[in-house]
Amino acid sequence: MPELPEVETIARGLANTVVGKTIASIEIRLPKMAVAPPGVDFARALRGERIVGAGRRAKYVLLDLASGRRLVTSLRMTGRLLVQRPGEADFPGTHVVVHYTDATRLSFADVRTFGRMRLVEPGEEWDKSLGIEPISASFTPEAFIGMLSGRTTPIKTLLLDQHRIAGIGNIYACEALWEAGIKPGKPAKALTKPAARRLHHAIVDVLRRAIDMRGTSVDDYVDAEGMRGGFQNVLAVYGRLGQPCARCNAPIVRTVMAQRGTWWCRSCQR
Ligand SMILES: [Zn+2]
C-alpha cells in the first residue's frame, strides 16, 4: 500500500512528465473509479484542460489543472498511476486513462478497485479531515507532543490516524517506532518528552530517507515510470519476523494491533 514516500515519489515523477500537457480525452472503463461533483461529467469537464502542477497531500496524488480544478487520486491498496508512451500495452486493471494531445497517456490501474480518481472544484475543501503533514514545517516536536497528551491510544495506532498525522502507514509507523526505540503498544500519553522528541525525529528521518530511496517496494508498488523503490532493502523491522534486530540482535517479533501486522523488537523497544 503506497504511503507518503511512495506517493511523493509518484507525484515527483508526474511533475517531471505530465506537467504542461493538455488532456485530449478521458477514457473511463470502470465508472466508480472516476468521481466528479454532482452534475459534472468527469470526462467532458476535463477535455482540453492543461496540467499545470503535480503534488501530494497525505497519500493522495494531486494534479492541478489550468482552470483551478484538481484531480485527486487515492491509490489505496493496489492503485498505480503510470505514464505511458504511444503503443505501450495497458497494465492489468487499467480503469481510467487520461489521453494527452501528444499521444502519451496517464493510466490509472488498480486490480482491487479501491482507489479513486476524483475531480475537485476550485475552493472545494476536500482535505479538511486530513491531519498535519509530517514533513512540513508545521510538524514541530511541540505539535507532536501536544498530539500525544492525554491520549490512551497505543502510539502506533495514533501514528496511523490520518486525521492527526497524514501519510504515515504501517511500514513507516513500524520503522519510526523501532528507530526511536519505542514499544508500539505504549499508550501515547505515557511517552516521556524525550521519547516523544526522539519519535518525532525518527518519523521525519524515516520518511525523508524513504523519499530519497524512492519508496518501499515490498508489494507491487512502482512509481509513475514503472520503477521499484529501494527502501525495502534497508527496512529494520517491517516484514522481518525472526530476523535479528540490527541494534540488539534479538529476533524481530510480529504482533497484531488494530488488525495490522506490527513488527518490532521486544528487547530494545520499550
Ligand atoms: Zn532490538
PDB file of C-alpha atoms and ligand atoms in Angstrom:
ATOM      1  CA  MET A   1       0.000   0.000   0.000  1.00  0.00           C
ATOM      2  CA  PRO A   2       1.590   3.277  -1.058  1.00  0.00           C
ATOM      3  CA  GLU A   3       2.362   5.572   1.884  1.00  0.00           C
ATOM      4  CA  LEU A   4       3.743   9.110   1.955  1.00  0.00           C
ATOM      5  CA  PRO A   5       7.200   8.368   0.421  1.00  0.00           C
ATOM      6  CA  GLU A   6       5.750   6.271  -2.395  1.00  0.00           C
ATOM      7  CA  VAL A   7       3.049   8.831  -3.209  1.00  0.00           C
ATOM      8  CA  GLU A   8       5.636  11.633  -3.034  1.00  0.00           C
ATOM      9  CA  THR A   9       7.820   9.700  -5.494  1.00  0.00           C
ATOM     10  CA  ILE A  10       4.900   9.207  -7.876  1.00  0.00           C
ATOM     11  CA  ALA A  11       3.981  12.909  -7.641  1.00  0.00           C
ATOM     12  CA  ARG A  12       7.584  13.976  -8.352  1.00  0.00           C
ATOM     13  CA  GLY A  13       7.623  11.655 -11.346  1.00  0.00           C
ATOM     14  CA  LEU A  14       4.436  13.211 -12.654  1.00  0.00           C
ATOM     15  CA  ALA A  15       5.809  16.708 -12.105  1.00  0.00           C
ATOM     16  CA  ASN A  16       8.633  15.763 -14.480  1.00  0.00           C
ATOM     17  CA  THR A  17       6.487  14.026 -17.071  1.00  0.00           C
ATOM     18  CA  VAL A  18       2.941  15.348 -17.355  1.00  0.00           C
ATOM     19  CA  VAL A  19       3.043  18.996 -16.281  1.00  0.00           C
ATOM     20  CA  GLY A  20       2.410  21.171 -19.344  1.00  0.00           C
ATOM     21  CA  LYS A  21       0.439  18.507 -21.178  1.00  0.00           C
ATOM     22  CA  THR A  22      -3.106  19.058 -22.392  1.00  0.00           C
ATOM     23  CA  ILE A  23      -5.847  16.471 -21.949  1.00  0.00           C
ATOM     24  CA  ALA A  24      -7.317  15.296 -25.258  1.00  0.00           C
ATOM     25  CA  SER A  25      -9.833  12.848 -23.804  1.00  0.00           C
ATOM     26  CA  ILE A  26     -10.594  10.656 -20.813  1.00  0.00           C
ATOM     27  CA  GLU A  27     -11.466   7.020 -21.134  1.00  0.00           C
ATOM     28  CA  ILE A  28     -13.431   5.606 -18.204  1.00  0.00           C
ATOM     29  CA  ARG A  29     -13.666   1.840 -18.237  1.00  0.00           C
ATOM     30  CA  LEU A  30     -14.948   1.393 -14.690  1.00  0.00           C
ATOM     31  CA  PRO A  31     -17.242   4.323 -13.782  1.00  0.00           C
ATOM     32  CA  LYS A  32     -16.879   4.049  -9.981  1.00  0.00           C
ATOM     33  CA  MET A  33     -13.141   4.786 -10.296  1.00  0.00           C
ATOM     34  CA  ALA A  34     -13.710   8.329 -11.669  1.00  0.00           C
ATOM     35  CA  VAL A  35     -15.686  10.582  -9.305  1.00  0.00           C
ATOM     36  CA  ALA A  36     -16.967  14.075 -10.165  1.00  0.00           C
ATOM     37  CA  PRO A  37     -19.121  16.531  -8.168  1.00  0.00           C
ATOM     38  CA  PRO A  38     -22.891  16.175  -8.726  1.00  0.00           C
ATOM     39  CA  GLY A  39     -23.941  17.452 -12.135  1.00  0.00           C
ATOM     40  CA  VAL A  40     -20.403  17.415 -13.537  1.00  0.00           C
ATOM     41  CA  ASP A  41     -19.428  14.994 -16.310  1.00  0.00           C
ATOM     42  CA  PHE A  42     -15.921  13.793 -15.412  1.00  0.00           C
ATOM     43  CA  ALA A  43     -14.674  13.157 -18.936  1.00  0.00           C
ATOM     44  CA  ARG A  44     -16.298  16.190 -20.553  1.00  0.00           C
ATOM     45  CA  ALA A  45     -15.119  18.587 -17.826  1.00  0.00           C
ATOM     46  CA  LEU A  46     -11.508  17.519 -18.282  1.00  0.00           C
ATOM     47  CA  ARG A  47     -11.278  17.638 -22.042  1.00  0.00           C
ATOM     48  CA  GLY A  48      -8.939  20.442 -23.134  1.00  0.00           C
ATOM     49  CA  GLU A  49      -7.611  21.013 -19.594  1.00  0.00           C
ATOM     50  CA  ARG A  50      -3.892  21.628 -19.187  1.00  0.00           C
ATOM     51  CA  ILE A  51      -1.898  20.104 -16.313  1.00  0.00           C
ATOM     52  CA  VAL A  52      -0.130  22.945 -14.510  1.00  0.00           C
ATOM     53  CA  GLY A  53       1.238  21.142 -11.457  1.00  0.00           C
ATOM     54  CA  ALA A  54       1.660  17.822  -9.691  1.00  0.00           C
ATOM     55  CA  GLY A  55       1.985  17.243  -5.966  1.00  0.00           C
ATOM     56  CA  ARG A  56       0.943  15.272  -2.937  1.00  0.00           C
ATOM     57  CA  ARG A  57      -1.247  15.684   0.137  1.00  0.00           C
ATOM     58  CA  ALA A  58      -1.189  12.799   2.647  1.00  0.00           C
ATOM     59  CA  LYS A  59      -1.434   9.651   0.490  1.00  0.00           C
ATOM     60  CA  TYR A  60      -3.182  11.460  -2.393  1.00  0.00           C
ATOM     61  CA  VAL A  61      -1.618  12.345  -5.728  1.00  0.00           C
ATOM     62  CA  LEU A  62      -2.657  15.798  -6.940  1.00  0.00           C
ATOM     63  CA  LEU A  63      -2.764  17.059 -10.493  1.00  0.00           C
ATOM     64  CA  ASP A  64      -3.521  20.770 -10.757  1.00  0.00           C
ATOM     65  CA  LEU A  65      -5.376  21.967 -13.818  1.00  0.00           C
ATOM     66  CA  ALA A  66      -5.267  25.349 -15.551  1.00  0.00           C
ATOM     67  CA  SER A  67      -8.937  26.033 -14.668  1.00  0.00           C
ATOM     68  CA  GLY A  68      -8.170  25.760 -10.943  1.00  0.00           C
ATOM     69  CA  ARG A  69      -9.762  22.330 -10.753  1.00  0.00           C
ATOM     70  CA  ARG A  70      -7.762  19.462  -9.383  1.00  0.00           C
ATOM     71  CA  LEU A  71      -7.547  15.716  -9.917  1.00  0.00           C
ATOM     72  CA  VAL A  72      -7.088  13.947  -6.590  1.00  0.00           C
ATOM     73  CA  THR A  73      -6.148  10.279  -6.818  1.00  0.00           C
ATOM     74  CA  SER A  74      -6.155   7.819  -3.950  1.00  0.00           C
ATOM     75  CA  LEU A  75      -4.206   4.656  -4.714  1.00  0.00           C
ATOM     76  CA  ARG A  76      -5.384   2.722  -1.649  1.00  0.00           C
ATOM     77  CA  MET A  77      -4.067  -0.860  -1.720  1.00  0.00           C
ATOM     78  CA  THR A  78      -3.007  -1.596  -5.274  1.00  0.00           C
ATOM     79  CA  GLY A  79      -3.535   1.589  -7.298  1.00  0.00           C
ATOM     80  CA  ARG A  80      -0.920   2.768  -9.792  1.00  0.00           C
ATOM     81  CA  LEU A  81      -0.535   5.881 -11.883  1.00  0.00           C
ATOM     82  CA  LEU A  82       1.637   5.213 -14.888  1.00  0.00           C
ATOM     83  CA  VAL A  83       2.854   7.439 -17.646  1.00  0.00           C
ATOM     84  CA  GLN A  84       2.754   5.538 -20.924  1.00  0.00           C
ATOM     85  CA  ARG A  85       4.037   6.212 -24.382  1.00  0.00           C
ATOM     86  CA  PRO A  86       2.091   5.572 -27.605  1.00  0.00           C
ATOM     87  CA  GLY A  87       1.927   1.867 -28.419  1.00  0.00           C
ATOM     88  CA  GLU A  88       2.783   0.712 -24.873  1.00  0.00           C
ATOM     89  CA  ALA A  89       0.457  -2.032 -23.665  1.00  0.00           C
ATOM     90  CA  ASP A  90      -2.075  -1.379 -20.887  1.00  0.00           C
ATOM     91  CA  PHE A  91      -1.329  -2.647 -17.385  1.00  0.00           C
ATOM     92  CA  PRO A  92      -3.742  -5.166 -15.860  1.00  0.00           C
ATOM     93  CA  GLY A  93      -6.627  -3.420 -14.107  1.00  0.00           C
ATOM     94  CA  THR A  94      -6.429  -0.155 -16.074  1.00  0.00           C
ATOM     95  CA  HIS A  95      -9.735   1.595 -15.346  1.00  0.00           C
ATOM     96  CA  VAL A  96      -9.195   5.256 -16.228  1.00  0.00           C
ATOM     97  CA  VAL A  97      -6.941   6.575 -18.988  1.00  0.00           C
ATOM     98  CA  VAL A  98      -6.061  10.232 -19.413  1.00  0.00           C
ATOM     99  CA  HIS A  99      -5.056  10.725 -23.048  1.00  0.00           C
ATOM    100  CA  TYR A 100      -2.891  13.747 -23.762  1.00  0.00           C
ATOM    101  CA  THR A 101      -2.770  15.680 -27.009  1.00  0.00           C
ATOM    102  CA  ASP A 102       0.808  14.445 -27.612  1.00  0.00           C
ATOM    103  CA  ALA A 103      -0.482  10.811 -27.740  1.00  0.00           C
ATOM    104  CA  THR A 104       1.084   9.857 -24.384  1.00  0.00           C
ATOM    105  CA  ARG A 105      -1.292   8.816 -21.623  1.00  0.00           C
ATOM    106  CA  LEU A 106      -1.628   8.517 -17.872  1.00  0.00           C
ATOM    107  CA  SER A 107      -3.134   5.196 -16.834  1.00  0.00           C
ATOM    108  CA  PHE A 108      -4.857   4.679 -13.517  1.00  0.00           C
ATOM    109  CA  ALA A 109      -4.690   0.945 -12.859  1.00  0.00           C
ATOM    110  CA  ASP A 110      -5.976  -0.780  -9.745  1.00  0.00           C
ATOM    111  CA  VAL A 111      -6.628  -4.512  -9.682  1.00  0.00           C
ATOM    112  CA  ARG A 112      -8.513  -4.328  -6.374  1.00  0.00           C
ATOM    113  CA  THR A 113     -10.509  -1.233  -7.470  1.00  0.00           C
ATOM    114  CA  PHE A 114     -10.427   0.505  -4.065  1.00  0.00           C
ATOM    115  CA  GLY A 115      -8.642   3.567  -5.465  1.00  0.00           C
ATOM    116  CA  ARG A 116     -10.430   6.622  -6.873  1.00  0.00           C
ATOM    117  CA  MET A 117      -9.612   9.482  -9.206  1.00  0.00           C
ATOM    118  CA  ARG A 118     -11.646  12.440  -8.062  1.00  0.00           C
ATOM    119  CA  LEU A 119     -12.331  15.748  -9.805  1.00  0.00           C
ATOM    120  CA  VAL A 120     -12.295  18.566  -7.253  1.00  0.00           C
ATOM    121  CA  GLU A 121     -13.723  22.027  -7.940  1.00  0.00           C
ATOM    122  CA  PRO A 122     -11.712  25.185  -7.122  1.00  0.00           C
ATOM    123  CA  GLY A 123     -12.120  26.044  -3.456  1.00  0.00           C
ATOM    124  CA  GLU A 124     -13.590  22.653  -2.547  1.00  0.00           C
ATOM    125  CA  GLU A 125     -12.211  21.663   0.870  1.00  0.00           C
ATOM    126  CA  TRP A 126     -11.618  18.041   0.028  1.00  0.00           C
ATOM    127  CA  ASP A 127      -8.832  17.549   2.577  1.00  0.00           C
ATOM    128  CA  LYS A 128     -10.255  19.203   5.684  1.00  0.00           C
ATOM    129  CA  SER A 129     -10.372  15.936   7.658  1.00  0.00           C
ATOM    130  CA  LEU A 130      -6.686  15.211   6.998  1.00  0.00           C
ATOM    131  CA  GLY A 131      -4.093  15.857   9.667  1.00  0.00           C
ATOM    132  CA  ILE A 132      -0.736  17.593   9.661  1.00  0.00           C
ATOM    133  CA  GLU A 133       1.910  16.799   7.009  1.00  0.00           C
ATOM    134  CA  PRO A 134       4.804  15.117   8.839  1.00  0.00           C
ATOM    135  CA  ILE A 135       7.498  16.504   6.552  1.00  0.00           C
ATOM    136  CA  SER A 136       6.215  20.083   6.703  1.00  0.00           C
ATOM    137  CA  ALA A 137       7.437  22.957   8.860  1.00  0.00           C
ATOM    138  CA  SER A 138       4.258  22.806  10.951  1.00  0.00           C
ATOM    139  CA  PHE A 139       5.089  19.320  12.220  1.00  0.00           C
ATOM    140  CA  THR A 140       7.234  20.512  15.119  1.00  0.00           C
ATOM    141  CA  PRO A 141       8.246  18.421  18.152  1.00  0.00           C
ATOM    142  CA  GLU A 142       5.913  20.619  20.231  1.00  0.00           C
ATOM    143  CA  ALA A 143       2.971  19.975  17.892  1.00  0.00           C
ATOM    144  CA  PHE A 144       3.660  16.249  18.136  1.00  0.00           C
ATOM    145  CA  ILE A 145       3.963  16.295  21.931  1.00  0.00           C
ATOM    146  CA  GLY A 146       0.641  18.167  22.074  1.00  0.00           C
ATOM    147  CA  MET A 147      -0.976  15.448  19.977  1.00  0.00           C
ATOM    148  CA  LEU A 148       0.025  12.734  22.448  1.00  0.00           C
ATOM    149  CA  SER A 149      -1.048  14.429  25.640  1.00  0.00           C
ATOM    150  CA  GLY A 150      -3.921  12.734  27.445  1.00  0.00           C
ATOM    151  CA  ARG A 151      -4.343  10.020  24.807  1.00  0.00           C
ATOM    152  CA  THR A 152      -4.538   6.405  25.911  1.00  0.00           C
ATOM    153  CA  THR A 153      -4.424   5.163  22.278  1.00  0.00           C
ATOM    154  CA  PRO A 154      -1.400   2.957  21.558  1.00  0.00           C
ATOM    155  CA  ILE A 155       1.265   5.139  19.978  1.00  0.00           C
ATOM    156  CA  LYS A 156       1.380   3.071  16.791  1.00  0.00           C
ATOM    157  CA  THR A 157      -2.392   3.389  16.282  1.00  0.00           C
ATOM    158  CA  LEU A 158      -2.097   7.155  16.756  1.00  0.00           C
ATOM    159  CA  LEU A 159       0.655   7.363  14.111  1.00  0.00           C
ATOM    160  CA  LEU A 160      -1.689   5.659  11.628  1.00  0.00           C
ATOM    161  CA  ASP A 161      -4.585   8.054  12.329  1.00  0.00           C
ATOM    162  CA  GLN A 162      -4.772  10.144   9.154  1.00  0.00           C
ATOM    163  CA  HIS A 163      -6.879  12.788  10.930  1.00  0.00           C
ATOM    164  CA  ARG A 164      -3.876  13.604  13.160  1.00  0.00           C
ATOM    165  CA  ILE A 165      -0.777  12.985  11.029  1.00  0.00           C
ATOM    166  CA  ALA A 166      -1.394  12.401   7.328  1.00  0.00           C
ATOM    167  CA  GLY A 167       0.612   9.986   5.215  1.00  0.00           C
ATOM    168  CA  ILE A 168       2.152   7.507   7.656  1.00  0.00           C
ATOM    169  CA  GLY A 169       1.084   3.910   7.054  1.00  0.00           C
ATOM    170  CA  ASN A 170       2.042   0.580   8.543  1.00  0.00           C
ATOM    171  CA  ILE A 171       5.574   0.347   7.148  1.00  0.00           C
ATOM    172  CA  TYR A 172       6.810   3.745   8.327  1.00  0.00           C
ATOM    173  CA  ALA A 173       4.982   3.574  11.677  1.00  0.00           C
ATOM    174  CA  CYS A 174       6.822   0.309  12.457  1.00  0.00           C
ATOM    175  CA  GLU A 175      10.151   1.678  11.226  1.00  0.00           C
ATOM    176  CA  ALA A 176       9.918   5.007  13.102  1.00  0.00           C
ATOM    177  CA  LEU A 177       8.988   3.272  16.379  1.00  0.00           C
ATOM    178  CA  TRP A 178      11.967   0.942  16.019  1.00  0.00           C
ATOM    179  CA  GLU A 179      14.309   3.845  15.216  1.00  0.00           C
ATOM    180  CA  ALA A 180      13.100   5.701  18.326  1.00  0.00           C
ATOM    181  CA  GLY A 181      13.258   2.553  20.495  1.00  0.00           C
ATOM    182  CA  ILE A 182       9.583   2.783  21.494  1.00  0.00           C
ATOM    183  CA  LYS A 183       7.178  -0.117  22.013  1.00  0.00           C
ATOM    184  CA  PRO A 184       4.271   0.110  19.514  1.00  0.00           C
ATOM    185  CA  GLY A 185       1.606  -0.677  22.125  1.00  0.00           C
ATOM    186  CA  LYS A 186       2.690   2.002  24.589  1.00  0.00           C
ATOM    187  CA  PRO A 187      -0.154   4.450  25.346  1.00  0.00           C
ATOM    188  CA  ALA A 188       0.580   7.758  23.591  1.00  0.00           C
ATOM    189  CA  LYS A 189       0.323   9.748  26.813  1.00  0.00           C
ATOM    190  CA  ALA A 190       2.905   7.517  28.507  1.00  0.00           C
ATOM    191  CA  LEU A 191       5.743   8.723  26.247  1.00  0.00           C
ATOM    192  CA  THR A 192       8.147  10.973  28.098  1.00  0.00           C
ATOM    193  CA  LYS A 193       9.028  14.249  26.399  1.00  0.00           C
ATOM    194  CA  PRO A 194      12.479  12.985  25.377  1.00  0.00           C
ATOM    195  CA  ALA A 195      10.873   9.825  23.937  1.00  0.00           C
ATOM    196  CA  ALA A 196       8.299  11.892  22.039  1.00  0.00           C
ATOM    197  CA  ARG A 197      11.089  14.085  20.660  1.00  0.00           C
ATOM    198  CA  ARG A 198      13.021  11.001  19.622  1.00  0.00           C
ATOM    199  CA  LEU A 199       9.967   9.606  17.864  1.00  0.00           C
ATOM    200  CA  HIS A 200       9.254  12.919  16.144  1.00  0.00           C
ATOM    201  CA  HIS A 201      12.813  12.929  14.845  1.00  0.00           C
ATOM    202  CA  ALA A 202      12.548   9.276  13.766  1.00  0.00           C
ATOM    203  CA  ILE A 203       9.297   9.880  11.839  1.00  0.00           C
ATOM    204  CA  VAL A 204      10.809  12.728   9.839  1.00  0.00           C
ATOM    205  CA  ASP A 205      14.092  10.856   9.342  1.00  0.00           C
ATOM    206  CA  VAL A 206      12.465   7.612   8.155  1.00  0.00           C
ATOM    207  CA  LEU A 207      10.134   9.415   5.748  1.00  0.00           C
ATOM    208  CA  ARG A 208      12.937  11.555   4.303  1.00  0.00           C
ATOM    209  CA  ARG A 209      15.263   8.600   3.848  1.00  0.00           C
ATOM    210  CA  ALA A 210      12.463   6.622   2.192  1.00  0.00           C
ATOM    211  CA  ILE A 211      11.726   9.501  -0.204  1.00  0.00           C
ATOM    212  CA  ASP A 212      15.443   9.691  -1.049  1.00  0.00           C
ATOM    213  CA  MET A 213      15.309   5.978  -1.902  1.00  0.00           C
ATOM    214  CA  ARG A 214      12.116   6.428  -3.948  1.00  0.00           C
ATOM    215  CA  GLY A 215       9.872   4.471  -1.580  1.00  0.00           C
ATOM    216  CA  THR A 216       9.470   0.875  -0.467  1.00  0.00           C
ATOM    217  CA  SER A 217       8.531  -1.908  -2.893  1.00  0.00           C
ATOM    218  CA  VAL A 218       7.549  -4.771  -0.607  1.00  0.00           C
ATOM    219  CA  ASP A 219       4.451  -5.488  -2.692  1.00  0.00           C
ATOM    220  CA  ASP A 220       3.690  -4.330  -6.199  1.00  0.00           C
ATOM    221  CA  TYR A 221       4.476  -0.654  -5.711  1.00  0.00           C
ATOM    222  CA  VAL A 222       6.166   1.061  -8.661  1.00  0.00           C
ATOM    223  CA  ASP A 223       6.454   4.768  -9.376  1.00  0.00           C
ATOM    224  CA  ALA A 224       4.918   6.715 -12.260  1.00  0.00           C
ATOM    225  CA  GLU A 225       7.626   5.443 -14.603  1.00  0.00           C
ATOM    226  CA  GLY A 226       7.190   1.825 -13.518  1.00  0.00           C
ATOM    227  CA  MET A 227      10.353   1.717 -11.348  1.00  0.00           C
ATOM    228  CA  ARG A 228      10.568  -0.024  -7.982  1.00  0.00           C
ATOM    229  CA  GLY A 229      11.711   1.794  -4.847  1.00  0.00           C
ATOM    230  CA  GLY A 230      14.785   0.930  -2.773  1.00  0.00           C
ATOM    231  CA  PHE A 231      13.797   1.293   0.877  1.00  0.00           C
ATOM    232  CA  GLN A 232      12.747  -2.374   1.184  1.00  0.00           C
ATOM    233  CA  ASN A 233      16.487  -3.132   1.243  1.00  0.00           C
ATOM    234  CA  VAL A 234      17.078  -1.141   4.428  1.00  0.00           C
ATOM    235  CA  LEU A 235      13.944  -1.913   6.474  1.00  0.00           C
ATOM    236  CA  ALA A 236      14.809  -2.503  10.127  1.00  0.00           C
ATOM    237  CA  VAL A 237      11.696  -4.383  11.283  1.00  0.00           C
ATOM    238  CA  TYR A 238       8.826  -4.350   8.793  1.00  0.00           C
ATOM    239  CA  GLY A 239       8.284  -7.852   7.391  1.00  0.00           C
ATOM    240  CA  ARG A 240      11.402  -9.154   9.182  1.00  0.00           C
ATOM    241  CA  LEU A 241       9.841 -11.707  11.546  1.00  0.00           C
ATOM    242  CA  GLY A 242      12.502 -13.803  13.283  1.00  0.00           C
ATOM    243  CA  GLN A 243      15.446 -11.907  11.818  1.00  0.00           C
ATOM    244  CA  PRO A 244      17.957 -10.320  14.192  1.00  0.00           C
ATOM    245  CA  CYS A 245      17.428  -6.728  15.324  1.00  0.00           C
ATOM    246  CA  ALA A 246      20.202  -4.549  13.884  1.00  0.00           C
ATOM    247  CA  ARG A 247      20.568  -2.796  17.253  1.00  0.00           C
ATOM    248  CA  CYS A 248      20.447  -5.608  19.819  1.00  0.00           C
ATOM    249  CA  ASN A 249      20.409  -8.859  17.829  1.00  0.00           C
ATOM    250  CA  ALA A 250      17.154 -10.135  19.416  1.00  0.00           C
ATOM    251  CA  PRO A 251      14.701 -11.689  16.940  1.00  0.00           C
ATOM    252  CA  ILE A 252      12.081  -9.342  15.474  1.00  0.00           C
ATOM    253  CA  VAL A 253       8.552 -10.289  16.506  1.00  0.00           C
ATOM    254  CA  ARG A 254       5.210  -9.743  14.815  1.00  0.00           C
ATOM    255  CA  THR A 255       2.074  -8.922  16.774  1.00  0.00           C
ATOM    256  CA  VAL A 256      -1.301  -7.651  15.591  1.00  0.00           C
ATOM    257  CA  MET A 257      -2.532  -4.195  16.582  1.00  0.00           C
ATOM    258  CA  ALA A 258      -5.767  -2.704  15.277  1.00  0.00           C
ATOM    259  CA  GLN A 259      -5.872  -5.569  12.759  1.00  0.00           C
ATOM    260  CA  ARG A 260      -2.480  -4.618  11.338  1.00  0.00           C
ATOM    261  CA  GLY A 261       0.680  -6.695  11.456  1.00  0.00           C
ATOM    262  CA  THR A 262       3.180  -4.947  13.712  1.00  0.00           C
ATOM    263  CA  TRP A 263       6.871  -5.820  13.568  1.00  0.00           C
ATOM    264  CA  TRP A 264       9.115  -4.754  16.438  1.00  0.00           C
ATOM    265  CA  CYS A 265      11.904  -5.717  18.804  1.00  0.00           C
ATOM    266  CA  ARG A 266      10.746  -6.769  22.271  1.00  0.00           C
ATOM    267  CA  SER A 267      14.193  -6.270  23.673  1.00  0.00           C
ATOM    268  CA  CYS A 268      15.107  -2.711  22.628  1.00  0.00           C
ATOM    269  CA  GLN A 269      11.709  -1.065  22.047  1.00  0.00           C
ATOM    270  CA  ARG A 270      10.467  -0.049  25.491  1.00  0.00           C
TER     271      ARG A 270
HETATM  272 ZN    ZN B   1      16.441  -4.717  19.275  1.00  0.00          ZN
END
